[in-house]
Coordinates of C-alpha atoms and ligand atoms in Angstrom, one line a residue:
M6 CA 99.9 91.4 76.2
G7 CA 97.5 89.3 78.2
G8 CA 95.4 92.3 79.0
Q9 CA 94.9 93.2 75.4
N10 CA 94.0 89.9 74.7
G11 CA 91.4 89.5 77.4
G12 CA 90.4 92.8 75.7
V13 CA 90.1 90.7 72.3
A14 CA 88.2 88.2 74.2
A15 CA 85.5 90.0 75.5
R16 CA 84.5 91.9 72.2
E17 CA 84.4 88.5 70.5
S18 CA 82.0 87.1 73.2
Q19 CA 80.0 90.2 73.1
N20 CA 79.7 90.9 68.9
P21 CA 80.6 87.5 67.7
A22 CA 81.3 89.6 64.1
P23 CA 83.3 87.4 61.5
V24 CA 86.9 88.0 61.7
G25 CA 87.9 89.7 58.1
R26 CA 85.3 89.2 55.2
V27 CA 85.8 86.3 53.7
R28 CA 84.9 85.5 49.9
A29 CA 81.5 84.0 49.4
A30 CA 82.8 81.0 47.4
V31 CA 85.5 80.7 49.8
D32 CA 83.0 80.4 52.3
A33 CA 81.2 78.1 51.1
L34 CA 83.6 75.5 49.9
P35 CA 83.8 72.0 51.4
A36 CA 87.4 71.6 52.6
Y37 CA 89.5 68.7 51.0
K38 CA 89.3 65.8 52.9
P39 CA 92.5 63.3 52.7
G40 CA 93.1 59.8 53.7
K41 CA 92.4 59.0 56.9
A42 CA 96.6 58.3 58.7
A43 CA 96.3 54.2 60.4
E44 CA 97.9 56.2 63.2
Q45 CA 94.8 58.0 63.4
A46 CA 92.6 54.9 62.8
E47 CA 95.0 53.4 65.4
R48 CA 94.3 55.7 68.8
E49 CA 90.2 56.1 67.4
H50 CA 89.6 53.0 67.9
D51 CA 92.6 51.8 70.5
I52 CA 93.8 49.2 68.0
A53 CA 97.4 48.6 66.5
H54 CA 99.0 47.5 63.4
A55 CA 96.2 49.3 61.1
I56 CA 97.4 50.0 57.8
K57 CA 96.2 52.6 55.1
L58 CA 95.1 51.7 51.6
A59 CA 92.9 55.4 51.4
S60 CA 94.9 57.6 49.5
N61 CA 96.1 55.8 46.2
E62 CA 99.8 55.9 47.3
N63 CA 102.6 54.0 46.3
P64 CA 103.4 51.5 49.2
Y65 CA 107.0 51.2 47.9
P66 CA 109.3 53.9 48.6
P67 CA 110.9 56.5 46.1
P68 CA 113.6 54.5 43.5
A69 CA 117.3 54.6 45.5
A70 CA 118.5 57.5 42.6
V71 CA 115.6 59.7 43.5
V72 CA 116.7 59.7 47.3
E73 CA 119.7 60.4 47.1
A74 CA 119.3 63.4 44.8
V75 CA 116.4 64.9 47.3
A76 CA 119.5 64.7 50.4
A77 CA 122.3 66.4 47.0
A78 CA 119.0 69.1 47.2
C79 CA 119.0 69.4 50.9
R80 CA 122.6 70.8 50.6
V81 CA 121.6 73.9 48.9
G82 CA 118.2 74.0 50.7
N83 CA 119.3 77.7 51.8
L84 CA 119.2 79.1 48.0
Y85 CA 115.7 79.9 46.3
C86 CA 115.4 76.6 43.3
D87 CA 115.0 77.8 39.8
H88 CA 111.4 79.3 40.0
R89 CA 110.1 77.0 36.6
A90 CA 111.6 74.0 37.0
T91 CA 113.3 74.8 34.1
A92 CA 115.4 71.3 33.8
V93 CA 112.5 69.2 34.8
R94 CA 110.6 70.8 31.5
E95 CA 113.5 70.2 29.5
A96 CA 113.6 66.4 30.5
L97 CA 109.7 65.5 30.4
A98 CA 110.0 67.3 27.0
D99 CA 112.9 65.5 25.7
R100 CA 111.1 62.3 27.0
L101 CA 107.4 63.1 25.0
S102 CA 109.1 64.6 22.4
L103 CA 107.3 67.8 22.6
A104 CA 108.5 71.1 22.8
V105 CA 109.4 72.5 26.0
E106 CA 107.1 75.6 25.9
Q107 CA 104.6 72.5 25.7
V108 CA 105.3 71.9 29.7
T109 CA 104.7 73.0 32.3
V110 CA 105.9 71.9 36.1
G111 CA 103.8 72.1 39.3
A112 CA 103.5 71.5 42.9
G113 CA 101.5 67.9 42.1
S114 CA 98.9 67.7 39.5
V115 CA 96.4 69.2 42.1
A116 CA 98.3 72.2 42.1
L117 CA 98.0 72.7 37.6
L118 CA 94.4 72.1 38.3
Y119 CA 94.0 74.5 40.8
Q120 CA 96.0 77.3 38.5
L121 CA 94.2 76.2 35.0
A122 CA 91.0 77.1 37.3
T123 CA 93.1 80.1 38.5
A124 CA 93.8 81.1 34.4
Y125 CA 89.8 80.3 32.9
I126 CA 87.4 80.2 35.4
D127 CA 85.9 84.0 36.5
P128 CA 82.6 84.1 38.6
G129 CA 79.7 82.5 36.7
D130 CA 81.8 80.4 34.5
E131 CA 81.5 76.3 34.7
A132 CA 83.3 73.3 34.5
V133 CA 81.9 70.2 33.1
T134 CA 83.0 66.9 34.5
P135 CA 81.5 63.2 35.2
W136 CA 80.9 62.8 38.7
I137 CA 81.6 60.9 40.6
S138 CA 85.6 62.5 40.1
F139 CA 88.6 63.9 41.8
E140 CA 87.0 66.0 44.8
A141 CA 89.7 68.7 43.8
Y142 CA 87.9 69.2 41.2
P143 CA 84.5 71.0 43.1
I144 CA 86.7 72.9 45.2
S145 CA 89.2 74.6 42.1
V146 CA 86.3 75.2 40.3
Q147 CA 84.3 76.5 43.5
T148 CA 87.2 78.5 44.7
M149 CA 87.2 81.2 41.8
G150 CA 83.6 81.7 41.8
G151 CA 82.7 79.4 38.9
T152 CA 80.4 76.0 39.4
L153 CA 80.9 72.3 38.6
V154 CA 79.0 71.0 36.6
R155 CA 78.3 67.5 37.7
V156 CA 77.0 64.4 35.2
P157 CA 76.2 61.4 36.6
L158 CA 78.3 58.4 35.9
T159 CA 77.0 55.1 33.7
A160 CA 75.1 52.4 35.1
E161 CA 78.6 51.2 35.3
H162 CA 80.2 53.3 36.4
G163 CA 82.1 54.5 33.3
F164 CA 82.0 58.6 31.7
D165 CA 79.2 59.1 29.3
L166 CA 81.2 61.3 27.4
D167 CA 78.0 61.9 25.1
A168 CA 76.2 63.6 28.0
V169 CA 79.5 65.7 28.8
A170 CA 79.3 66.8 25.2
A171 CA 75.6 67.8 25.7
A172 CA 76.5 69.6 29.0
V173 CA 78.9 71.9 27.5
T174 CA 77.8 75.4 27.2
E175 CA 78.6 78.7 26.1
R176 CA 79.6 79.4 29.6
T177 CA 81.6 76.2 29.7
K178 CA 85.5 77.1 30.2
L179 CA 86.7 73.7 31.1
V180 CA 86.1 69.7 30.7
L181 CA 87.5 67.8 33.6
L182 CA 88.4 64.1 32.6
A183 CA 90.2 61.9 35.2
T184 CA 91.5 58.8 33.1
P185 CA 91.5 56.5 35.5
N186 CA 89.0 57.7 36.9
N187 CA 89.3 58.8 40.4
P188 CA 87.9 56.7 42.4
T189 CA 86.0 54.2 40.2
G190 CA 89.2 53.5 38.2
T191 CA 87.5 53.2 35.2
A192 CA 89.2 54.6 32.3
V193 CA 88.4 56.0 28.9
S194 CA 90.2 55.8 25.7
T195 CA 91.9 58.5 23.4
A196 CA 89.9 57.6 20.3
A197 CA 86.7 58.7 23.1
V198 CA 88.1 62.1 24.0
A199 CA 88.8 63.0 20.4
R200 CA 85.4 62.6 19.6
L201 CA 84.1 64.6 22.7
A202 CA 86.7 67.0 21.7
E203 CA 85.6 66.9 18.1
S204 CA 81.8 67.9 19.3
I205 CA 82.8 70.9 21.5
P206 CA 83.7 74.4 20.6
G207 CA 87.3 74.7 20.4
D208 CA 87.3 77.6 23.6
V209 CA 86.6 75.0 25.8
I210 CA 89.8 73.4 27.4
V211 CA 89.4 69.6 27.9
L212 CA 91.6 68.7 30.9
V213 CA 92.5 65.1 30.5
D214 CA 94.1 64.3 33.9
E215 CA 96.2 60.9 33.7
A216 CA 97.3 60.9 37.5
Y217 CA 96.6 57.1 36.9
R218 CA 98.0 56.7 33.7
E219 CA 101.4 54.6 34.4
F220 CA 98.7 51.7 35.9
A221 CA 96.5 51.6 33.4
D222 CA 96.6 49.7 29.3
P223 CA 98.4 51.1 27.2
A224 CA 96.1 50.0 24.3
L225 CA 93.7 52.9 25.7
G226 CA 95.5 55.0 23.7
D227 CA 98.4 58.0 24.7
P228 CA 96.7 61.8 24.6
V229 CA 100.3 63.5 24.2
S230 CA 100.6 62.1 20.7
E231 CA 97.6 61.3 19.7
L232 CA 95.5 64.0 20.7
L233 CA 98.0 67.5 22.0
P234 CA 98.8 67.6 17.5
R235 CA 95.2 68.0 16.6
F236 CA 93.5 69.4 19.8
H237 CA 94.8 73.0 21.0
N238 CA 92.2 72.9 23.4
V239 CA 93.2 69.6 25.1
A240 CA 95.9 69.9 27.8
V241 CA 96.9 66.7 30.0
A242 CA 98.0 66.2 33.5
R243 CA 100.1 64.0 34.8
T244 CA 102.0 63.2 38.2
F245 CA 105.2 61.4 39.9
S246 CA 102.9 61.2 43.3
K247 CA 101.2 57.4 42.3
A248 CA 103.4 55.7 39.2
Y249 CA 107.0 56.8 41.0
G250 CA 105.8 57.5 44.9
L251 CA 107.1 60.4 45.4
A252 CA 103.3 61.9 46.9
S253 CA 105.0 63.5 49.5
L254 CA 107.6 65.4 47.5
R255 CA 104.7 67.3 45.2
A256 CA 105.6 67.5 41.5
G257 CA 103.3 67.5 38.8
Y258 CA 103.7 67.7 35.1
L259 CA 101.2 69.8 32.2
L260 CA 101.4 69.3 28.1
A261 CA 99.6 72.2 26.9
H262 CA 99.4 74.3 23.7
P263 CA 102.0 76.8 24.8
E264 CA 99.1 79.5 25.3
V265 CA 97.9 77.0 28.0
V266 CA 101.0 76.6 29.4
T267 CA 102.0 80.6 29.4
A268 CA 98.4 81.4 31.0
V269 CA 98.9 78.4 34.0
D270 CA 102.6 79.6 34.4
K271 CA 101.0 83.0 35.1
C272 CA 99.2 81.5 38.5
L273 CA 101.9 79.4 39.4
L274 CA 103.0 80.6 43.1
P275 CA 106.9 81.6 43.8
F276 CA 108.9 78.5 43.9
N277 CA 106.2 76.5 44.3
V278 CA 107.9 73.3 43.0
N279 CA 111.1 73.1 45.5
G280 CA 114.2 72.2 44.7
L281 CA 113.8 68.8 46.8
A282 CA 110.6 67.9 44.6
Q283 CA 112.7 69.5 41.5
A284 CA 115.8 67.5 42.2
A285 CA 113.4 63.9 42.8
A286 CA 111.0 64.4 39.8
L287 CA 115.0 64.8 37.5
A288 CA 116.2 62.0 38.9
A289 CA 112.7 59.8 38.6
L290 CA 112.9 60.3 35.1
S291 CA 116.7 59.0 34.9
N292 CA 116.6 55.8 33.9
E293 CA 118.1 54.0 37.0
G294 CA 114.7 56.0 38.7
S295 CA 112.5 54.9 36.2
S296 CA 113.5 51.5 35.7
E297 CA 113.0 51.2 39.4
A298 CA 109.8 52.4 39.2
R299 CA 108.4 50.5 36.3
A300 CA 109.3 47.7 38.4
N301 CA 107.5 48.7 41.2
I302 CA 104.1 49.2 38.6
D303 CA 104.6 46.0 37.1
T304 CA 104.0 44.7 40.8
I305 CA 101.2 46.8 41.5
I306 CA 99.2 46.2 38.5
A307 CA 100.2 42.5 38.9
E308 CA 98.5 42.7 42.4
R309 CA 95.7 44.6 41.6
R310 CA 94.3 42.1 39.2
R311 CA 95.0 39.6 42.3
V312 CA 92.6 41.7 44.2
A313 CA 90.2 42.2 41.1
A314 CA 89.7 38.4 40.8
A315 CA 89.6 37.7 43.8
L316 CA 86.8 40.1 44.7
A317 CA 85.1 38.3 41.5
A318 CA 85.5 35.2 43.0
D319 CA 83.7 36.1 46.5
G320 CA 80.8 37.2 44.4
W321 CA 81.6 41.2 44.3
A322 CA 80.4 43.0 40.8
I323 CA 83.0 45.7 41.2
P324 CA 83.8 47.7 37.8
G325 CA 86.8 47.3 36.0
T326 CA 89.9 49.5 37.5
E327 CA 92.9 50.9 35.5
A328 CA 94.3 52.4 38.1
N329 CA 96.1 51.2 41.7
F330 CA 92.9 50.8 43.4
V331 CA 89.8 48.7 43.4
W332 CA 86.2 50.5 43.6
L333 CA 83.3 48.8 46.0
P334 CA 80.0 50.7 44.8
L335 CA 78.1 49.5 48.5
R336 CA 75.8 52.3 48.2
D337 CA 74.4 52.6 51.9
R338 CA 76.4 50.2 53.1
T339 CA 79.2 52.4 52.5
D340 CA 79.8 54.1 56.4
E341 CA 79.1 50.8 58.1
V342 CA 81.3 48.8 56.0
C343 CA 84.3 51.0 55.9
L344 CA 84.2 51.3 60.1
A345 CA 83.8 47.8 60.7
L346 CA 87.1 47.8 58.4
E347 CA 88.4 50.7 59.7
R348 CA 88.2 48.7 63.8
R349 CA 90.0 45.9 62.7
G350 CA 93.3 47.8 60.9
V351 CA 92.2 48.5 57.4
V352 CA 91.3 52.2 56.4
V353 CA 90.0 52.6 53.1
R354 CA 88.6 55.7 51.6
P355 CA 84.3 56.1 52.0
F356 CA 82.5 58.2 49.8
S357 CA 79.6 58.6 52.1
G358 CA 76.4 56.6 50.3
I359 CA 78.0 55.8 47.4
G360 CA 81.1 53.4 47.6
I361 CA 84.6 52.2 48.8
R362 CA 87.7 52.9 47.1
V363 CA 90.7 50.6 48.2
T364 CA 94.5 51.3 47.7
I365 CA 96.6 48.3 46.0
G366 CA 99.2 48.1 48.4
T367 CA 101.9 45.7 49.0
S368 CA 100.5 41.8 48.6
V369 CA 100.7 40.8 52.5
Q370 CA 98.2 44.5 52.9
N371 CA 96.4 43.4 50.0
D372 CA 95.4 39.6 51.7
R373 CA 94.9 41.6 54.9
F374 CA 91.7 43.9 53.2
L375 CA 90.3 40.9 51.5
S376 CA 89.7 38.4 54.5
T377 CA 88.9 41.8 56.5
L378 CA 86.2 42.4 54.4
A379 CA 85.3 38.6 53.8
E380 CA 84.6 39.1 57.8
V381 CA 82.8 41.8 57.9
T382 CA 80.3 41.5 54.8
Q383 CA 79.4 39.9 51.6
P384 CA 78.2 40.9 48.1
G385 CA 74.6 41.6 48.1
Ligands
PLP13 C1 92.4 62.3 39.1 C2 93.6 62.7 40.0 N1 94.0 63.6 40.1 C3 95.1 64.3 40.5 C4 95.8 64.4 41.8 C5 96.5 64.8 42.3 O1 98.1 64.1 42.5 P1 99.4 65.0 43.0 O2 98.8 66.7 43.6 O3 99.8 64.1 43.9 O4 99.9 65.1 41.1 C6 94.9 62.9 42.4 C7 95.4 62.7 43.5 O5 94.7 62.0 43.9 C8 94.2 61.8 41.5 O6 93.5 61.3 41.9

């Protein structure tokens, strides 16, 4: 064995040819960068007691009903789960007054985004999105050989939906709208999305990505009840990761016309929504699970208002946020401020040259962020 491996190594050093022939589209992809773990920051900076406010996680553990349901699901972990997560689809259809054919479930809403791109994007096709937005958008589209057309945000960090409509061409297959938007926290109303849907061809799928919906003002509207009946090309993605605190369990869902659901389902990897995730999602939808989640959401919204007010009082001009995070548009000071915060144990998410996204944590964590920010920099 040793001799054979040695032979491979020798051949490689003489002829450093690539291993396999990776697709050009994949070769050119940026890797998805998750938020840095607190432990990693502790190792890098030789510090203790770091906190992570970098991944828009819910600071509270899942509802007790969910933890019990997951533990029970582990006992049948030797058996394959239901590939289609039928019970979760049915529970969601029931709760949202939809036909079950309008509902699909994925291993997180990001999996549904990839399935949507797989189903609709051919090489040379385009997807249009306001930018900056969710960093998985370019990866999912470019993996398929498509191009993500990025439409700049307004000066107030919001969406310019007229410019999005103007960017739609005959090559456009998808429009991707994260509302509230990651990383700015800004949101658009369903009335504004309806105007966009009216002004573009009906065969362009408009994905309304509502990963942070539960933290937003209900007055913005509900695309499921207001848009799905009117526009067959509108699809809505939601997740159990954020509001329900199930990020690690991986369950999200897509609500759309049955034809879109059928196409997206064809791209579902076998058993991708695992049995633990299905059990967790069902328990999260139960009365007990959802009332505990609601209490946590209310606390997070109250903390977000407190953090935003404290930042404003300190002189920061930040965009109004409807999500579980705030956005500091620090531009060229981004990396320096991020590093200074991290060295003091507050791990946030930098978007180099643009700004810093800070997740709302517990009130103790939020206080630590506010005081550390004041220590390392001033608005300006
Ligand atoms: C806008 C947006 N959409 C989708 C997701 C994916 O979430 P998940 O795959 O955990 O459901 C995220 C996660 O950060 C997000 O910010």
